[in-house]
Short mmCIF file of the C-alpha atoms (twelve columns), coordinates in Angstrom:
data_MODEL
# 
_entry.id   MODEL 
# 
loop_
_atom_site.group_PDB 
_atom_site.id 
_atom_site.type_symbol 
_atom_site.label_atom_id 
_atom_site.label_alt_id 
_atom_site.label_comp_id 
_atom_site.label_asym_id 
_atom_site.label_seq_id 
_atom_site.Cartn_x 
_atom_site.Cartn_y 
_atom_site.Cartn_z 
_atom_site.pdbx_PDB_model_num 
ATOM 1   C CA . UNK A 1   0.000   0.000  0.000  1 
ATOM 2   C CA . UNK A 2   1.306   3.427  -0.884 1 
ATOM 3   C CA . UNK A 3   1.921   6.025  1.843  1 
ATOM 4   C CA . UNK A 4   -1.064  8.179  2.693  1 
ATOM 5   C CA . UNK A 5   -1.262  11.864 1.856  1 
ATOM 6   C CA . UNK A 6   -3.640  13.866 4.005  1 
ATOM 7   C CA . UNK A 7   -4.935  17.392 3.415  1 
ATOM 8   C CA . UNK A 8   -8.128  19.387 3.945  1 
ATOM 9   C CA . UNK A 9   -9.929  17.422 1.193  1 
ATOM 10  C CA . UNK A 10  -9.585  14.048 2.920  1 
ATOM 11  C CA . UNK A 11  -8.918  14.878 6.577  1 
ATOM 12  C CA . UNK A 12  -11.829 15.600 8.891  1 
ATOM 13  C CA . UNK A 13  -12.097 16.421 12.572 1 
ATOM 14  C CA . UNK A 14  -15.531 16.075 14.152 1 
ATOM 15  C CA . UNK A 15  -16.133 18.918 16.570 1 
ATOM 16  C CA . UNK A 16  -19.172 20.358 18.335 1 
ATOM 17  C CA . UNK A 17  -19.859 24.000 17.514 1 
ATOM 18  C CA . UNK A 18  -20.905 24.456 21.145 1 
ATOM 19  C CA . UNK A 19  -17.395 23.582 22.348 1 
ATOM 20  C CA . UNK A 20  -15.003 25.886 20.450 1 
ATOM 21  C CA . UNK A 21  -12.175 25.291 22.946 1 
ATOM 22  C CA . UNK A 22  -11.806 21.688 21.776 1 
ATOM 23  C CA . UNK A 23  -11.569 22.781 18.144 1 
ATOM 24  C CA . UNK A 24  -8.993  25.441 19.065 1 
ATOM 25  C CA . UNK A 25  -6.928  22.802 20.897 1 
ATOM 26  C CA . UNK A 26  -7.086  20.523 17.851 1 
ATOM 27  C CA . UNK A 27  -6.061  23.363 15.556 1 
ATOM 28  C CA . UNK A 28  -2.967  23.869 17.728 1 
ATOM 29  C CA . UNK A 29  -2.174  20.160 17.423 1 
ATOM 30  C CA . UNK A 30  -2.701  20.236 13.661 1 
ATOM 31  C CA . UNK A 31  -0.434  23.263 13.342 1 
ATOM 32  C CA . UNK A 32  2.351   21.524 15.304 1 
ATOM 33  C CA . UNK A 33  1.958   18.459 13.076 1 
ATOM 34  C CA . UNK A 34  1.818   20.573 9.895  1 
ATOM 35  C CA . UNK A 35  -1.627  19.200 9.040  1 
ATOM 36  C CA . UNK A 36  -4.466  20.824 7.137  1 
ATOM 37  C CA . UNK A 37  -7.750  19.387 8.412  1 
ATOM 38  C CA . UNK A 38  -11.384 20.285 7.710  1 
ATOM 39  C CA . UNK A 39  -13.616 20.840 10.712 1 
ATOM 40  C CA . UNK A 40  -16.673 18.602 10.471 1 
ATOM 41  C CA . UNK A 41  -19.533 20.010 12.524 1 
ATOM 42  C CA . UNK A 42  -20.633 17.301 14.928 1 
ATOM 43  C CA . UNK A 43  -24.236 16.179 14.804 1 
ATOM 44  C CA . UNK A 44  -26.392 16.822 17.846 1 
ATOM 45  C CA . UNK A 45  -29.792 15.465 18.856 1 
ATOM 46  C CA . UNK A 46  -31.375 18.330 16.887 1 
ATOM 47  C CA . UNK A 47  -29.956 17.196 13.543 1 
ATOM 48  C CA . UNK A 48  -29.932 13.405 13.752 1 
ATOM 49  C CA . UNK A 49  -31.505 12.019 10.588 1 
ATOM 50  C CA . UNK A 50  -30.844 8.277  10.813 1 
ATOM 51  C CA . UNK A 51  -32.400 5.659  13.072 1 
ATOM 52  C CA . UNK A 52  -30.173 4.116  15.719 1 
ATOM 53  C CA . UNK A 53  -30.330 1.304  18.224 1 
ATOM 54  C CA . UNK A 54  -32.752 2.334  20.962 1 
ATOM 55  C CA . UNK A 55  -30.210 1.932  23.780 1 
ATOM 56  C CA . UNK A 56  -27.962 4.712  22.486 1 
ATOM 57  C CA . UNK A 57  -28.195 8.052  24.259 1 
ATOM 58  C CA . UNK A 58  -28.399 11.366 22.355 1 
ATOM 59  C CA . UNK A 59  -24.627 11.902 22.523 1 
ATOM 60  C CA . UNK A 60  -23.921 8.439  21.122 1 
ATOM 61  C CA . UNK A 61  -26.470 8.971  18.360 1 
ATOM 62  C CA . UNK A 62  -24.932 12.333 17.496 1 
ATOM 63  C CA . UNK A 63  -21.446 10.851 17.412 1 
ATOM 64  C CA . UNK A 64  -22.616 7.990  15.201 1 
ATOM 65  C CA . UNK A 65  -24.478 10.380 12.909 1 
ATOM 66  C CA . UNK A 66  -21.328 12.497 12.523 1 
ATOM 67  C CA . UNK A 67  -19.267 9.517  11.375 1 
ATOM 68  C CA . UNK A 68  -22.007 8.290  9.043  1 
ATOM 69  C CA . UNK A 69  -22.270 11.760 7.489  1 
ATOM 70  C CA . UNK A 70  -18.521 11.744 6.800  1 
ATOM 71  C CA . UNK A 71  -18.772 8.269  5.236  1 
ATOM 72  C CA . UNK A 72  -21.542 9.559  2.962  1 
ATOM 73  C CA . UNK A 73  -19.355 12.532 2.041  1 
ATOM 74  C CA . UNK A 74  -16.466 10.181 1.191  1 
ATOM 75  C CA . UNK A 75  -18.688 8.060  -1.071 1 
ATOM 76  C CA . UNK A 76  -20.554 10.974 -2.706 1 
ATOM 77  C CA . UNK A 77  -17.285 12.787 -3.469 1 
ATOM 78  C CA . UNK A 78  -15.395 9.640  -4.488 1 
ATOM 79  C CA . UNK A 79  -12.621 10.270 -1.962 1 
ATOM 80  C CA . UNK A 80  -10.149 7.367  -2.178 1 
ATOM 81  C CA . UNK A 81  -9.468  7.369  1.589  1 
ATOM 82  C CA . UNK A 82  -9.894  9.743  4.496  1 
ATOM 83  C CA . UNK A 83  -8.482  10.483 7.912  1 
ATOM 84  C CA . UNK A 84  -11.304 10.849 10.440 1 
ATOM 85  C CA . UNK A 85  -10.622 12.283 13.886 1 
ATOM 86  C CA . UNK A 86  -12.673 13.333 16.858 1 
ATOM 87  C CA . UNK A 87  -11.794 16.554 18.636 1 
ATOM 88  C CA . UNK A 88  -10.401 14.710 21.636 1 
ATOM 89  C CA . UNK A 89  -7.921  12.635 19.609 1 
ATOM 90  C CA . UNK A 90  -4.393  12.552 20.950 1 
ATOM 91  C CA . UNK A 91  -1.440  11.923 18.681 1 
ATOM 92  C CA . UNK A 92  1.664   9.863  19.060 1 
ATOM 93  C CA . UNK A 93  4.368   12.337 18.029 1 
ATOM 94  C CA . UNK A 94  5.488   10.039 15.227 1 
ATOM 95  C CA . UNK A 95  2.072   8.663  14.207 1 
ATOM 96  C CA . UNK A 96  2.501   9.545  10.532 1 
ATOM 97  C CA . UNK A 97  5.966   7.985  10.334 1 
ATOM 98  C CA . UNK A 98  4.625   4.819  11.983 1 
ATOM 99  C CA . UNK A 99  1.742   4.767  9.507  1 
ATOM 100 C CA . UNK A 100 4.183   5.173  6.604  1 
ATOM 101 C CA . UNK A 101 6.255   2.249  7.923  1 
ATOM 102 C CA . UNK A 102 3.086   0.174  8.189  1 
ATOM 103 C CA . UNK A 103 2.271   1.002  4.555  1 
ATOM 104 C CA . UNK A 104 5.753   0.082  3.349  1 
ATOM 105 C CA . UNK A 105 5.628   -3.228 5.243  1 
ATOM 106 C CA . UNK A 106 2.215   -4.088 3.790  1 
ATOM 107 C CA . UNK A 107 2.636   -3.018 0.168  1 
ATOM 108 C CA . UNK A 108 0.468   -5.761 -1.312 1 
ATOM 109 C CA . UNK A 109 -2.122  -5.941 1.457  1 
ATOM 110 C CA . UNK A 110 -5.724  -4.951 0.930  1 
ATOM 111 C CA . UNK A 111 -7.058  -2.720 3.678  1 
ATOM 112 C CA . UNK A 112 -10.371 -1.153 4.628  1 
ATOM 113 C CA . UNK A 113 -9.855  0.743  7.879  1 
ATOM 114 C CA . UNK A 114 -6.806  1.486  9.968  1 
ATOM 115 C CA . UNK A 115 -7.622  2.422  13.545 1 
ATOM 116 C CA . UNK A 116 -5.160  4.822  15.103 1 
ATOM 117 C CA . UNK A 117 -6.369  4.020  18.601 1 
ATOM 118 C CA . UNK A 118 -7.661  0.838  20.166 1 
ATOM 119 C CA . UNK A 119 -10.098 -0.396 22.767 1 
ATOM 120 C CA . UNK A 120 -8.539  -3.863 22.815 1 
ATOM 121 C CA . UNK A 121 -5.383  -4.485 24.833 1 
ATOM 122 C CA . UNK A 122 -2.436  -4.831 22.465 1 
ATOM 123 C CA . UNK A 123 0.664   -6.812 23.315 1 
ATOM 124 C CA . UNK A 124 3.350   -5.949 22.665 1 
ATOM 125 C CA . UNK A 125 2.601   -2.251 22.753 1 
ATOM 126 C CA . UNK A 126 3.131   0.022  19.745 1 
ATOM 127 C CA . UNK A 127 2.554   -2.720 17.207 1 
ATOM 128 C CA . UNK A 128 0.054   -3.033 14.390 1 
ATOM 129 C CA . UNK A 129 -2.479  -5.811 14.929 1 
ATOM 130 C CA . UNK A 130 -5.704  -6.914 13.308 1 
ATOM 131 C CA . UNK A 131 -8.630  -5.572 15.341 1 
ATOM 132 C CA . UNK A 132 -11.481 -7.939 16.070 1 
ATOM 133 C CA . UNK A 133 -13.590 -5.779 18.360 1 
ATOM 134 C CA . UNK A 134 -13.219 -2.046 18.089 1 
ATOM 135 C CA . UNK A 135 -15.256 0.548  19.944 1 
ATOM 136 C CA . UNK A 136 -13.174 3.703  19.754 1 
ATOM 137 C CA . UNK A 137 -13.373 6.050  16.802 1 
ATOM 138 C CA . UNK A 138 -11.011 8.795  17.971 1 
ATOM 139 C CA . UNK A 139 -8.888  8.383  14.872 1 
ATOM 140 C CA . UNK A 140 -8.891  6.161  11.819 1 
ATOM 141 C CA . UNK A 141 -8.152  6.014  8.116  1 
ATOM 142 C CA . UNK A 142 -11.047 4.665  6.050  1 
ATOM 143 C CA . UNK A 143 -11.143 3.587  2.419  1 
ATOM 144 C CA . UNK A 144 -13.912 4.558  0.031  1 
ATOM 145 C CA . UNK A 145 -14.886 0.887  -0.249 1 
ATOM 146 C CA . UNK A 146 -15.113 0.545  3.530  1 
ATOM 147 C CA . UNK A 147 -17.332 3.634  3.731  1 
ATOM 148 C CA . UNK A 148 -19.646 2.093  1.115  1 
ATOM 149 C CA . UNK A 149 -19.785 -1.251 2.937  1 
ATOM 150 C CA . UNK A 150 -20.473 0.385  6.301  1 
ATOM 151 C CA . UNK A 151 -23.258 2.486  4.820  1 
ATOM 152 C CA . UNK A 152 -24.803 -0.554 3.124  1 
ATOM 153 C CA . UNK A 153 -24.625 -2.584 6.350  1 
ATOM 154 C CA . UNK A 154 -26.032 0.303  8.379  1 
# 
């Protein structure tokens, strides 16, 4: 797989308009990392359009709706892949270099999503592993095909 190139056309950070401090903090992080990222206005209970599992609270529905809206944007705009972040994502200082190494080590591998954080314990630490159960969406790279499949399954 070729190294990823991220810019404002394929890099999105979900952020609530009602919490500008979090967006400002992320902008500082992006500046330090020399990243150009588009702010994606987070969905709230007032603008949820899809139907979700009844046990989800309004915040969980809004978060889910935000991700689904980005996936739709990826598909509708034929974006090959995208970096999706939430406004509380923390970065390993060398995350991009580690991702580039992963790409060079997996040149012929097919991929769909690469999670940049994990809810599963990983041993040894700081290694790339196949995720079987994943609950965190703080940061990931998603392919156009994966966005399509997720939307179809949803």
